[in-house]
Amino acid sequence: MPFEREDIIKINGITLYARNDDWGQSGKQSGNKVLLTDETSSQQTDCQLDAVDFHIEAYYLGEDYQNVVSKLYKIYKQQKNMLLEHHDIGRVWVKFANGGYRIKKTNTKLWYREFVLNLVLAKTSDLKIQVVELEQLAETQLEKGVEQSLLDALDKFNADFISENLNSLVKNDIVNNLYALGDKISSLSADNLLGSLTNPFTGTFESLLAAAGGIAGTIQSYLNLGKSKNDRKYEYNNSGFSGEEARKYFQSYIDIASRVDSAVDIANTEPETQQNIQTAIDLIKQTAIVKACDCVTENPFETKESIKNAIKDLEKVSDSIIQAAEDNKEIQNDIHNVVNQAVVILQSQPVFNSRQIQTNICLPAAVICRDENCDEETFLRVNEIRHPLFVPAGIKLEITGDSNE
């Protein structure tokens, strides 16, 4: 089922798909400032908004719908402030209006729930309403950067790859090394993704050159890892929705960008083989790091610590790729800009009610979660606890959820 970006709203990180979205304000003015961004001119405008209300008819589709229903209902009952991420406005703190929560189910779709949500701007004496710059603008910039980076990497490959006047042994050596690189990509992605990939680098050198887009196009198509971003973004699987799956793709791309060159040893090969395979390795690593950046728009990380580690990985791996491309400033600038944009998006992603604790003794997860009023399943996943009965003492544990609100 296709969606536009405008169809998506988020409430405290919960993704819903809007059927109808009606929002506006009365004529009443206040000192609350909302920052809007004009995408065409990049000029920021301060708007005075008060008495703004949102009427959103949205739905959620997934086996875990009960968790979504429970979370939203708890917020509604306790009248907590929550962060609404909205395409037109950006991010704003809101509360449920009176009678602002209704849910509808249908007998034809088992895991489908419709929501009618009436929201108003949060109004508390100590809360300054500030909407950050439109995240959608940052995502748009990243998408453009990703597209340009991939095009420039493709052009660089096509300019450097030797295809003329090669003898049969050199051609076979190139094919064998490409095949080894393909196997390495498959093994690295299989560590994090369900299923396996079929190595496309088979056949003769001529058949590879005759493939759509040539060898470079085959490499970049292969690095979609068997499924495009749009295909996987809204698809439910046993691991959950996009955040869980996007996290696996992010890690696979990081692994490929940092480890794919270990698949081959071209030190003692013919100069033409060395040039062609090194060119292929460069393209694979450049494409992989750019695609890793592309994954961050799917909000794959749940905690401050995981976001911090993702930024560290992006910067470390990209630095080595940028240094290796010292003969091409355009490629260097492309990757540098895309990584910087991804880091901005990661740093701007809200982590709701996240805090750290530390226990003095080893305890079962159930005990900690009861005391901290948090969800055990989320606690185990976020902290990567190996056994729920034995949470190690003396380590920092991330708590996310509704506690202490």
CSV table of C-alpha atoms in Angstrom, one decimal:
chain,number,residue,atom,x,y,z
A,1,MET,CA,0.0,0.0,0.0
A,2,PRO,CA,1.7,3.3,-1.1
A,3,PHE,CA,2.0,6.2,1.2
A,4,GLU,CA,3.2,9.8,0.8
A,5,ARG,CA,5.4,11.4,3.5
A,6,GLU,CA,2.5,13.7,4.2
A,7,ASP,CA,0.4,10.7,5.3
A,8,ILE,CA,2.7,10.0,8.3
A,9,ILE,CA,2.3,11.5,11.8
A,10,LYS,CA,4.1,10.5,14.9
A,11,ILE,CA,2.9,10.9,18.5
A,12,ASN,CA,5.7,10.2,21.0
A,13,GLY,CA,7.4,8.3,18.3
A,14,ILE,CA,4.4,6.1,17.5
A,15,THR,CA,3.9,6.1,13.7
A,16,LEU,CA,0.3,6.4,12.4
A,17,TYR,CA,-1.0,6.9,8.9
A,18,ALA,CA,-3.4,9.7,8.5
A,19,ARG,CA,-6.6,9.4,6.5
A,20,ASN,CA,-7.8,12.9,7.3
A,21,ASP,CA,-5.8,15.7,8.9
A,22,ASP,CA,-7.5,18.9,9.9
A,23,TRP,CA,-5.8,21.5,12.0
A,24,GLY,CA,-6.0,25.2,12.6
A,25,GLN,CA,-6.3,28.0,15.1
A,26,SER,CA,-8.6,30.6,16.5
A,27,GLY,CA,-7.8,34.3,16.2
A,28,LYS,CA,-6.4,34.4,19.7
A,29,GLN,CA,-2.8,35.4,20.0
A,30,SER,CA,-0.2,34.5,22.6
A,31,GLY,CA,3.5,34.7,23.3
A,32,ASN,CA,4.0,31.1,22.3
A,33,LYS,CA,6.3,31.0,19.3
A,34,VAL,CA,6.3,28.3,16.6
A,35,LEU,CA,9.2,28.2,14.2
A,36,LEU,CA,8.2,27.4,10.6
A,37,THR,CA,10.5,26.9,7.7
A,38,ASP,CA,9.9,27.8,4.1
A,39,GLU,CA,11.5,25.0,2.1
A,40,THR,CA,12.1,27.0,-1.0
A,41,SER,CA,13.7,30.1,0.5
A,42,SER,CA,15.0,28.4,3.8
A,43,GLN,CA,13.8,31.5,5.6
A,44,GLN,CA,12.5,30.9,9.1
A,45,THR,CA,9.4,32.7,10.3
A,46,ASP,CA,8.1,33.1,13.9
A,47,CYS,CA,4.4,32.6,14.0
A,48,GLN,CA,2.1,33.3,17.0
A,49,LEU,CA,-0.1,30.3,17.5
A,50,ASP,CA,-2.6,29.7,20.2
A,51,ALA,CA,-5.8,27.7,20.5
A,52,VAL,CA,-4.5,25.5,17.8
A,53,ASP,CA,-6.4,22.2,17.5
A,54,PHE,CA,-5.7,19.1,15.5
A,55,HIS,CA,-8.4,16.6,14.3
A,56,ILE,CA,-6.6,13.6,13.0
A,57,GLU,CA,-8.2,10.4,11.6
A,58,ALA,CA,-5.5,7.8,11.3
A,59,TYR,CA,-4.9,4.1,11.4
A,60,TYR,CA,-2.3,1.6,12.5
A,61,LEU,CA,-1.7,-1.8,10.9
A,62,GLY,CA,0.4,-4.4,12.7
A,63,GLU,CA,0.3,-7.4,15.0
A,64,ASP,CA,1.5,-5.2,17.9
A,65,TYR,CA,-1.5,-2.9,17.6
A,66,GLN,CA,-2.4,-3.6,21.2
A,67,ASN,CA,0.8,-1.9,22.4
A,68,VAL,CA,0.0,1.2,20.4
A,69,VAL,CA,-3.6,1.3,21.7
A,70,SER,CA,-2.4,0.9,25.2
A,71,LYS,CA,0.3,3.6,25.0
A,72,LEU,CA,-2.1,6.2,23.4
A,73,TYR,CA,-4.8,5.4,25.9
A,74,LYS,CA,-2.5,5.8,28.9
A,75,ILE,CA,-1.4,9.2,27.6
A,76,TYR,CA,-5.0,10.2,27.1
A,77,LYS,CA,-6.2,9.0,30.5
A,78,GLN,CA,-3.3,10.7,32.3
A,79,GLN,CA,-3.4,13.9,30.1
A,80,LYS,CA,0.3,13.9,29.6
A,81,ASN,CA,2.1,16.2,27.3
A,82,MET,CA,3.3,14.5,24.1
A,83,LEU,CA,5.3,15.4,21.1
A,84,LEU,CA,3.4,15.5,17.8
A,85,GLU,CA,5.5,15.2,14.6
A,86,HIS,CA,3.5,16.7,11.8
A,87,HIS,CA,4.4,17.3,8.2
A,88,ASP,CA,3.1,20.9,8.0
A,89,ILE,CA,4.3,22.2,11.4
A,90,GLY,CA,7.2,20.1,12.4
A,91,ARG,CA,7.3,19.1,16.1
A,92,VAL,CA,5.0,20.5,18.7
A,93,TRP,CA,4.0,19.6,22.2
A,94,VAL,CA,0.3,18.8,22.4
A,95,LYS,CA,-2.3,17.3,24.8
A,96,PHE,CA,-5.5,15.4,24.1
A,97,ALA,CA,-8.6,17.6,24.1
A,98,ASN,CA,-11.6,16.5,26.1
A,99,GLY,CA,-13.1,13.5,24.4
A,100,GLY,CA,-10.1,13.5,22.1
A,101,TYR,CA,-9.6,9.7,21.8
A,102,ARG,CA,-11.6,7.2,19.9
A,103,ILE,CA,-10.7,3.9,18.4
A,104,LYS,CA,-12.5,1.7,15.8
A,105,LYS,CA,-11.8,-1.8,14.7
A,106,THR,CA,-13.0,-3.8,11.7
A,107,ASN,CA,-13.8,-7.4,11.3
A,108,THR,CA,-12.1,-7.7,7.9
A,109,LYS,CA,-8.6,-6.7,9.1
A,110,LEU,CA,-7.4,-8.5,12.2
A,111,TRP,CA,-4.5,-6.2,13.1
A,112,TYR,CA,-6.0,-2.9,11.8
A,113,ARG,CA,-7.2,-0.1,14.1
A,114,GLU,CA,-8.6,3.3,13.3
A,115,PHE,CA,-8.0,6.3,15.6
A,116,VAL,CA,-9.8,9.6,15.9
A,117,LEU,CA,-7.6,12.0,17.8
A,118,ASN,CA,-8.4,15.5,18.9
A,119,LEU,CA,-5.4,17.4,20.1
A,120,VAL,CA,-4.6,20.9,21.3
A,121,LEU,CA,-1.3,22.7,22.0
A,122,ALA,CA,0.0,21.9,25.4
A,123,LYS,CA,-0.5,24.9,27.8
A,124,THR,CA,1.4,24.7,31.0
A,125,SER,CA,2.9,27.6,32.9
A,126,ASP,CA,6.4,26.2,32.7
A,127,LEU,CA,6.3,25.0,29.1
A,128,LYS,CA,7.6,27.2,26.3
A,129,ILE,CA,6.1,26.1,23.0
A,130,GLN,CA,8.9,25.7,20.6
A,131,VAL,CA,8.6,23.8,17.4
A,132,VAL,CA,12.0,22.9,15.9
A,133,GLU,CA,12.8,23.4,12.3
A,134,LEU,CA,10.9,21.1,10.0
A,135,GLU,CA,12.4,17.6,10.2
A,136,GLN,CA,11.0,17.0,6.7
A,137,LEU,CA,13.3,19.7,5.3
A,138,ALA,CA,16.3,17.9,6.8
A,139,GLU,CA,15.1,14.6,5.4
A,140,THR,CA,14.6,16.2,2.0
A,141,GLN,CA,18.1,17.6,2.0
A,142,LEU,CA,19.4,14.1,2.9
A,143,GLU,CA,17.4,12.5,0.1
A,144,LYS,CA,18.8,14.9,-2.4
A,145,GLY,CA,22.3,14.4,-1.1
A,146,VAL,CA,22.0,10.6,-1.2
A,147,GLU,CA,20.8,10.8,-4.8
A,148,GLN,CA,23.6,13.0,-5.9
A,149,SER,CA,26.2,11.0,-4.1
A,150,LEU,CA,25.1,7.8,-5.8
A,151,LEU,CA,25.1,9.4,-9.2
A,152,ASP,CA,28.6,10.9,-8.7
A,153,ALA,CA,30.0,7.5,-7.4
A,154,LEU,CA,28.5,5.8,-10.4
A,155,ASP,CA,30.2,8.3,-12.8
A,156,LYS,CA,33.5,7.9,-11.0
A,157,PHE,CA,33.3,4.1,-11.3
A,158,ASN,CA,32.4,4.3,-15.0
A,159,ALA,CA,35.4,6.6,-15.7
A,160,ASP,CA,37.9,4.4,-13.9
A,161,PHE,CA,36.8,0.8,-14.7
A,162,ILE,CA,38.8,-0.7,-17.5
A,163,SER,CA,36.8,-2.8,-20.0
A,164,GLU,CA,38.8,-2.7,-23.2
A,165,ASN,CA,41.9,-4.7,-24.4
A,166,LEU,CA,41.9,-7.2,-21.5
A,167,ASN,CA,43.0,-10.8,-22.0
A,168,SER,CA,40.8,-13.7,-20.9
A,169,LEU,CA,42.8,-14.5,-17.8
A,170,VAL,CA,42.5,-10.9,-16.5
A,171,LYS,CA,38.7,-11.0,-17.3
A,172,ASN,CA,38.3,-14.2,-15.4
A,173,ASP,CA,40.3,-12.9,-12.5
A,174,ILE,CA,38.1,-9.8,-12.4
A,175,VAL,CA,34.9,-11.9,-12.5
A,176,ASN,CA,36.2,-14.1,-9.7
A,177,ASN,CA,37.0,-11.2,-7.5
A,178,LEU,CA,33.7,-9.6,-8.1
A,179,TYR,CA,32.0,-12.8,-7.2
A,180,ALA,CA,34.0,-12.9,-3.9
A,181,LEU,CA,32.9,-9.4,-3.1
A,182,GLY,CA,29.3,-10.4,-3.8
A,183,ASP,CA,29.6,-13.3,-1.4
A,184,LYS,CA,31.0,-11.0,1.3
A,185,ILE,CA,28.1,-8.6,0.9
A,186,SER,CA,25.7,-11.5,1.2
A,187,SER,CA,27.3,-12.8,4.4
A,188,LEU,CA,27.5,-9.4,6.1
A,189,SER,CA,23.9,-8.6,5.3
A,190,ALA,CA,22.7,-12.0,6.4
A,191,ASP,CA,24.1,-11.3,9.9
A,192,ASN,CA,21.4,-8.7,10.4
A,193,LEU,CA,18.6,-9.3,7.8
A,194,LEU,CA,16.2,-12.2,7.4
A,195,GLY,CA,16.8,-14.4,4.4
A,196,SER,CA,19.8,-14.3,2.1
A,197,LEU,CA,20.8,-12.6,-1.1
A,198,THR,CA,21.6,-14.2,-4.4
A,199,ASN,CA,25.0,-13.2,-5.7
A,200,PRO,CA,24.4,-11.3,-9.0
A,201,PHE,CA,28.1,-11.4,-10.1
A,202,THR,CA,27.9,-14.6,-12.1
A,203,GLY,CA,28.6,-15.3,-15.8
A,204,THR,CA,31.2,-13.9,-18.1
A,205,PHE,CA,32.8,-10.5,-18.1
A,206,GLU,CA,30.9,-9.6,-21.2
A,207,SER,CA,27.5,-10.5,-19.7
A,208,LEU,CA,28.3,-8.3,-16.7
A,209,LEU,CA,29.1,-5.4,-18.9
A,210,ALA,CA,25.9,-6.0,-20.9
A,211,ALA,CA,23.8,-5.9,-17.7
A,212,ALA,CA,21.5,-3.0,-17.2
A,213,GLY,CA,23.7,-0.1,-16.1
A,214,GLY,CA,26.8,-2.2,-16.5
A,215,ILE,CA,28.8,-3.5,-13.5
A,216,ALA,CA,28.4,-0.3,-11.5
A,217,GLY,CA,24.6,-0.5,-11.9
A,218,THR,CA,24.7,-4.1,-10.8
A,219,ILE,CA,26.7,-3.2,-7.7
A,220,GLN,CA,24.4,-0.4,-6.7
A,221,SER,CA,21.2,-2.5,-7.3
A,222,TYR,CA,22.7,-5.3,-5.3
A,223,LEU,CA,23.3,-2.9,-2.4
A,224,ASN,CA,19.6,-2.4,-2.1
A,225,LEU,CA,20.0,-5.7,-0.2
A,226,GLY,CA,17.1,-7.3,-2.0
A,227,LYS,CA,14.5,-4.8,-1.1
A,228,SER,CA,14.1,-1.1,-1.7
A,229,LYS,CA,13.6,1.3,1.2
A,230,ASN,CA,10.0,2.1,0.2
A,231,ASP,CA,9.2,-1.6,0.0
A,232,ARG,CA,10.4,-2.3,3.6
A,233,LYS,CA,9.3,1.0,5.2
A,234,TYR,CA,5.6,0.1,5.9
A,235,GLU,CA,5.8,-3.7,5.9
A,236,TYR,CA,5.1,-5.6,9.1
A,237,ASN,CA,7.2,-8.6,9.9
A,238,ASN,CA,8.0,-10.6,13.0
A,239,SER,CA,10.6,-8.2,14.1
A,240,GLY,CA,8.2,-5.2,14.2
A,241,PHE,CA,7.8,-2.1,12.1
A,242,SER,CA,10.3,0.1,10.3
A,243,GLY,CA,12.4,1.1,13.3
A,244,GLU,CA,13.5,-2.4,14.1
A,245,GLU,CA,14.1,-3.3,10.4
A,246,ALA,CA,15.8,0.0,9.6
A,247,ARG,CA,18.2,-0.6,12.4
A,248,LYS,CA,19.2,-4.0,10.9
A,249,TYR,CA,19.7,-2.4,7.4
A,250,PHE,CA,21.8,0.4,9.0
A,251,GLN,CA,24.1,-2.0,10.7
A,252,SER,CA,24.4,-4.2,7.5
A,253,TYR,CA,25.4,-1.1,5.5
A,254,ILE,CA,27.9,-0.1,8.1
A,255,ASP,CA,29.4,-3.6,8.1
A,256,ILE,CA,29.7,-3.7,4.3
A,257,ALA,CA,31.3,-0.2,4.2
A,258,SER,CA,33.9,-1.2,6.7
A,259,ARG,CA,34.6,-4.8,6.0
A,260,VAL,CA,33.8,-5.7,2.3
A,261,ASP,CA,37.4,-5.2,1.2
A,262,SER,CA,38.6,-8.1,3.4
A,263,ALA,CA,36.9,-10.5,0.8
A,264,VAL,CA,39.8,-10.2,-1.7
A,265,ASP,CA,43.5,-9.9,-1.9
A,266,ILE,CA,44.6,-8.2,-5.1
A,267,ALA,CA,48.2,-7.4,-4.2
A,268,ASN,CA,49.7,-9.9,-6.6
A,269,THR,CA,47.2,-9.6,-9.4
A,270,GLU,CA,47.6,-7.9,-12.8
A,271,PRO,CA,47.5,-4.0,-12.7
A,272,GLU,CA,44.2,-4.0,-14.7
A,273,THR,CA,42.7,-6.4,-12.2
A,274,GLN,CA,43.9,-4.3,-9.2
A,275,GLN,CA,42.5,-1.1,-10.7
A,276,ASN,CA,39.1,-2.6,-11.6
A,277,ILE,CA,38.6,-4.5,-8.3
A,278,GLN,CA,39.7,-1.5,-6.2
A,279,THR,CA,37.3,0.7,-8.2
A,280,ALA,CA,34.5,-1.8,-7.4
A,281,ILE,CA,35.5,-1.9,-3.7
A,282,ASP,CA,35.4,1.9,-3.6
A,283,LEU,CA,32.0,2.0,-5.2
A,284,ILE,CA,30.6,-0.6,-2.8
A,285,LYS,CA,31.9,1.2,0.3
A,286,GLN,CA,30.8,4.6,-0.9
A,287,THR,CA,27.3,3.3,-1.8
A,288,ALA,CA,27.0,1.4,1.5
A,289,ILE,CA,27.8,4.4,3.7
A,290,VAL,CA,25.4,6.6,1.8
A,291,LYS,CA,22.6,4.0,2.2
A,292,ALA,CA,23.4,3.7,5.9
A,293,CYS,CA,22.8,7.5,6.1
A,294,ASP,CA,19.5,7.0,4.3
A,295,CYS,CA,18.3,4.6,7.0
A,296,VAL,CA,18.3,7.2,9.7
A,297,THR,CA,15.1,8.9,8.4
A,298,GLU,CA,13.2,5.8,9.6
A,299,ASN,CA,14.0,6.6,13.2
A,300,PRO,CA,15.8,3.3,13.8
A,301,PHE,CA,17.2,4.1,17.3
A,302,GLU,CA,15.3,4.2,20.6
A,303,THR,CA,17.8,5.5,23.1
A,304,LYS,CA,20.4,8.3,23.5
A,305,GLU,CA,23.1,5.7,23.8
A,306,SER,CA,22.2,3.9,20.5
A,307,ILE,CA,22.0,7.2,18.7
A,308,LYS,CA,25.4,8.2,20.0
A,309,ASN,CA,26.9,4.9,18.9
A,310,ALA,CA,25.3,5.2,15.4
A,311,ILE,CA,26.8,8.6,15.0
A,312,LYS,CA,30.2,7.3,16.1
A,313,ASP,CA,30.0,4.5,13.6
A,314,LEU,CA,29.0,6.8,10.8
A,315,GLU,CA,31.8,9.2,11.4
A,316,LYS,CA,34.5,6.6,11.9
A,317,VAL,CA,33.6,4.6,8.7
A,318,SER,CA,33.0,7.6,6.6
A,319,ASP,CA,36.3,9.2,7.5
A,320,SER,CA,38.2,6.3,6.1
A,321,ILE,CA,36.1,6.2,2.9
A,322,ILE,CA,36.6,10.0,2.5
A,323,GLN,CA,40.4,9.7,3.0
A,324,ALA,CA,40.5,6.9,0.4
A,325,ALA,CA,38.8,9.1,-2.2
A,326,GLU,CA,41.5,11.8,-1.9
A,327,ASP,CA,41.8,12.0,-5.7
A,328,ASN,CA,38.1,13.0,-6.1
A,329,LYS,CA,37.0,16.1,-4.1
A,330,GLU,CA,33.5,15.8,-5.4
A,331,ILE,CA,33.0,12.3,-3.9
A,332,GLN,CA,34.6,13.5,-0.6
A,333,ASN,CA,32.2,16.4,-0.4
A,334,ASP,CA,29.2,14.3,-1.3
A,335,ILE,CA,29.9,11.8,1.5
A,336,HIS,CA,30.9,14.4,4.0
A,337,ASN,CA,27.6,16.4,3.4
A,338,VAL,CA,25.4,13.3,3.5
A,339,VAL,CA,27.0,12.0,6.8
A,340,ASN,CA,26.7,15.5,8.3
A,341,GLN,CA,23.0,15.7,7.4
A,342,ALA,CA,22.4,12.2,8.8
A,343,VAL,CA,24.0,13.2,12.1
A,344,VAL,CA,21.8,16.3,12.3
A,345,ILE,CA,18.7,14.1,11.8
A,346,LEU,CA,19.9,11.6,14.4
A,347,GLN,CA,20.7,14.3,16.9
A,348,SER,CA,17.3,15.9,16.4
A,349,GLN,CA,15.3,12.7,16.9
A,350,PRO,CA,13.5,12.8,20.3
A,351,VAL,CA,14.1,10.1,22.8
A,352,PHE,CA,11.0,10.0,25.0
A,353,ASN,CA,11.4,9.8,28.7
A,354,SER,CA,14.8,8.2,28.4
A,355,ARG,CA,17.1,8.1,31.5
A,356,GLN,CA,19.9,5.9,32.9
A,357,ILE,CA,20.0,3.9,36.1
A,358,GLN,CA,22.6,1.6,37.7
A,359,THR,CA,22.0,-1.3,40.1
A,360,ASN,CA,24.3,-2.4,42.8
A,361,ILE,CA,23.3,-6.1,42.6
A,362,CYS,CA,22.3,-8.5,39.9
A,363,LEU,CA,18.5,-8.5,39.6
A,364,PRO,CA,15.9,-10.0,37.3
A,365,ALA,CA,14.6,-7.6,34.6
A,366,ALA,CA,11.0,-8.0,35.9
A,367,VAL,CA,12.0,-6.6,39.3
A,368,ILE,CA,13.8,-3.6,37.7
A,369,CYS,CA,11.0,-2.9,35.3
A,370,ARG,CA,8.4,-3.1,38.1
A,371,ASP,CA,10.3,-0.6,40.2
A,372,GLU,CA,11.0,1.7,37.3
A,373,ASN,CA,7.5,1.4,35.8
A,374,CYS,CA,8.8,0.5,32.3
A,375,ASP,CA,8.0,-2.2,29.7
A,376,GLU,CA,10.2,-5.3,30.2
A,377,GLU,CA,10.3,-6.3,26.5
A,378,THR,CA,11.6,-2.8,25.6
A,379,PHE,CA,14.0,-2.8,28.5
A,380,LEU,CA,15.6,-6.1,27.4
A,381,ARG,CA,15.9,-5.0,23.8
A,382,VAL,CA,17.2,-1.5,24.4
A,383,ASN,CA,19.9,-2.7,26.9
A,384,GLU,CA,20.7,-6.0,25.0
A,385,ILE,CA,20.2,-8.1,28.1
A,386,ARG,CA,21.2,-11.7,27.4
A,387,HIS,CA,19.1,-13.3,30.1
A,388,PRO,CA,16.1,-11.6,31.7
A,389,LEU,CA,16.7,-13.3,35.1
A,390,PHE,CA,20.2,-11.9,35.4
A,391,VAL,CA,20.7,-8.2,34.7
A,392,PRO,CA,24.3,-7.3,35.4
A,393,ALA,CA,25.1,-4.9,38.3
A,394,GLY,CA,27.3,-1.9,37.9
A,395,ILE,CA,26.4,-1.1,34.3
A,396,LYS,CA,24.4,1.8,32.9
A,397,LEU,CA,20.9,0.8,32.0
A,398,GLU,CA,18.6,2.8,29.7
A,399,ILE,CA,15.0,3.3,30.9
A,400,THR,CA,12.5,4.4,28.3
A,401,GLY,CA,8.7,4.6,28.9
A,402,ASP,CA,6.3,6.4,31.0
A,403,SER,CA,8.0,6.5,34.3
A,404,ASN,CA,8.5,9.7,36.3
A,405,GLU,CA,6.2,11.7,34.2
